[in-house]
XYZ file of C-alpha atoms in Angstrom:
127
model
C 62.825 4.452 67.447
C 60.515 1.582 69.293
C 59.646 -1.270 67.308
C 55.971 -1.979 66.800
C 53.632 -3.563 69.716
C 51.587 -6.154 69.375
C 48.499 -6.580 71.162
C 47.755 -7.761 75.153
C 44.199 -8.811 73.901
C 44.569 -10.370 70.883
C 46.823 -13.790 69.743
C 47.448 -15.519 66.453
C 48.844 -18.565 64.982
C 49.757 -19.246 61.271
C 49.125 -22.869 59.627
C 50.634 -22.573 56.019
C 49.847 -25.510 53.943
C 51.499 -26.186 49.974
C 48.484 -26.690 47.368
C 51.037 -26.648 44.614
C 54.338 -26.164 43.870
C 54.619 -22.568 43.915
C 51.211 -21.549 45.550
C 50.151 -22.061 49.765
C 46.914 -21.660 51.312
C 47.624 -19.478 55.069
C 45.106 -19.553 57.597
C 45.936 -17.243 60.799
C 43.544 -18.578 63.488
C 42.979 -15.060 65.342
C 41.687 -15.208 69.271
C 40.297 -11.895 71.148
C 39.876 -11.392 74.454
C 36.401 -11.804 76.146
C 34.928 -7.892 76.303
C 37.597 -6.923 73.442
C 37.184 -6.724 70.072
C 38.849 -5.621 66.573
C 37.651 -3.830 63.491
C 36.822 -5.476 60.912
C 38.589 -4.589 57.069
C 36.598 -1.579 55.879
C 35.262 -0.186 58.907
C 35.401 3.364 59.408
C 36.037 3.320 63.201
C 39.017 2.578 64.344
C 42.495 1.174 62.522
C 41.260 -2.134 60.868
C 42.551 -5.454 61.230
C 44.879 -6.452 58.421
C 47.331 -9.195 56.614
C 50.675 -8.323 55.080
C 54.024 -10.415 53.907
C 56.699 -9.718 56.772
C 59.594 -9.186 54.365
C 61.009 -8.040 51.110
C 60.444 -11.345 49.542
C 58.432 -9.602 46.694
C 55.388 -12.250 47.381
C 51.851 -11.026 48.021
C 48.572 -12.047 49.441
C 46.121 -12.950 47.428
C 42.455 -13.767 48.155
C 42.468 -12.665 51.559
C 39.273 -13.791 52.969
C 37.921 -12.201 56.640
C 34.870 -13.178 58.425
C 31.924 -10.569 57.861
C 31.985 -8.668 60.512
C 28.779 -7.368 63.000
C 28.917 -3.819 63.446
C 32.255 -3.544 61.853
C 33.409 -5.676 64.387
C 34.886 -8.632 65.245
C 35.900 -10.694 68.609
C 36.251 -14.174 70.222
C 37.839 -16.717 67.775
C 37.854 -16.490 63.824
C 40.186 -17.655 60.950
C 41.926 -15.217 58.421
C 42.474 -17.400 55.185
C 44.709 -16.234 52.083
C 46.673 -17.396 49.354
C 50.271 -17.035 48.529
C 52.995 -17.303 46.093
C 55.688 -18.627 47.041
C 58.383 -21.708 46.490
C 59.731 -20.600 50.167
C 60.023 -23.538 53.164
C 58.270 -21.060 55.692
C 56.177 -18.030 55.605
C 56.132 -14.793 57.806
C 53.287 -12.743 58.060
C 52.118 -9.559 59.929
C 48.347 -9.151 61.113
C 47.955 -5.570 61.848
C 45.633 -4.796 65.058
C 43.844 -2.296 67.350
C 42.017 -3.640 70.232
C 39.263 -2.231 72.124
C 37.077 -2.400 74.910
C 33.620 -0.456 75.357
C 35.853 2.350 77.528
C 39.291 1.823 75.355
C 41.259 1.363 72.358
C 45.102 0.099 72.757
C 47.580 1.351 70.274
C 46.891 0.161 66.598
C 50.182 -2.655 67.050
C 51.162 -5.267 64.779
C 51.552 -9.446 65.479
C 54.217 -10.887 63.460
C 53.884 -14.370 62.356
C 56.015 -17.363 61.289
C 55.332 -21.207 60.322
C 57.086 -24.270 58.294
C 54.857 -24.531 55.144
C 53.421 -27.816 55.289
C 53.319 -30.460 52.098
C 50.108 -32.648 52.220
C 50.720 -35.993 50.537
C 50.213 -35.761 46.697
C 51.433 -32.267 46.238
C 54.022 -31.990 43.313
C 57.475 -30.239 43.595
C 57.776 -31.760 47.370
C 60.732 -32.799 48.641
């Protein structure tokens, strides 16, 4: 068995930021190739973009919040924001992709994502 691709045309970084003690606000800043682009959530073309938990933690997204998307699509830069539940120091996530082209579409592949949850000054429950 082959483990899942990611994407040549498509990159992502997590930022994962405590509000509270048990809650953190993700933001998975999402860059696409110029002349490539991905479907947006609810299009009917295509396998749409899409954020899970990498993990059997038990945690889920909440509020997952993607830019509205022209056409169904979406390309260049854009942020992914969500909330999550979670007492955890670090968070992994997996943004689920398919890039295309105007000729072609790569395999749908997954990017799998990790960062250090950051404390902002003032937020309870920080060490």
């Amino acid at each position: 068995m082959t483990s899942p691709r990611g994407s040549d045309h498509v990159q992502a970084t997590l930022r994962a930021v405590r509000t509270a003690p048990a809650r953190v606000r993700v933001t998975v800043d999402v860059s696409v190739d110029p002349g490539w682009h991905v479907y947006g959530p609810g299009s009917s073309e295509g396998k749409p973009v899409a954020l899970t938990v990498d993990g059997e933690r038990g945690h889920e997204l909440e509020k997952v919040r993607f830019p509205q998307a022209a056409d169904g699509l979406l390309s260049g830069r854009f942020e992914v924001e969500a909330e999550l539940s979670t007492t955890d120091p670090d968070v992994a996530l997996i943004l689920a992709v398919q890039a295309c082209n105007k000729v072609i579409c790569e395999a749908p592949g997954s990017l799998r994502l990790r960062a250090a949850v950051k404390a902002p000054d003032g937020v309870p429950g920080q060490e």
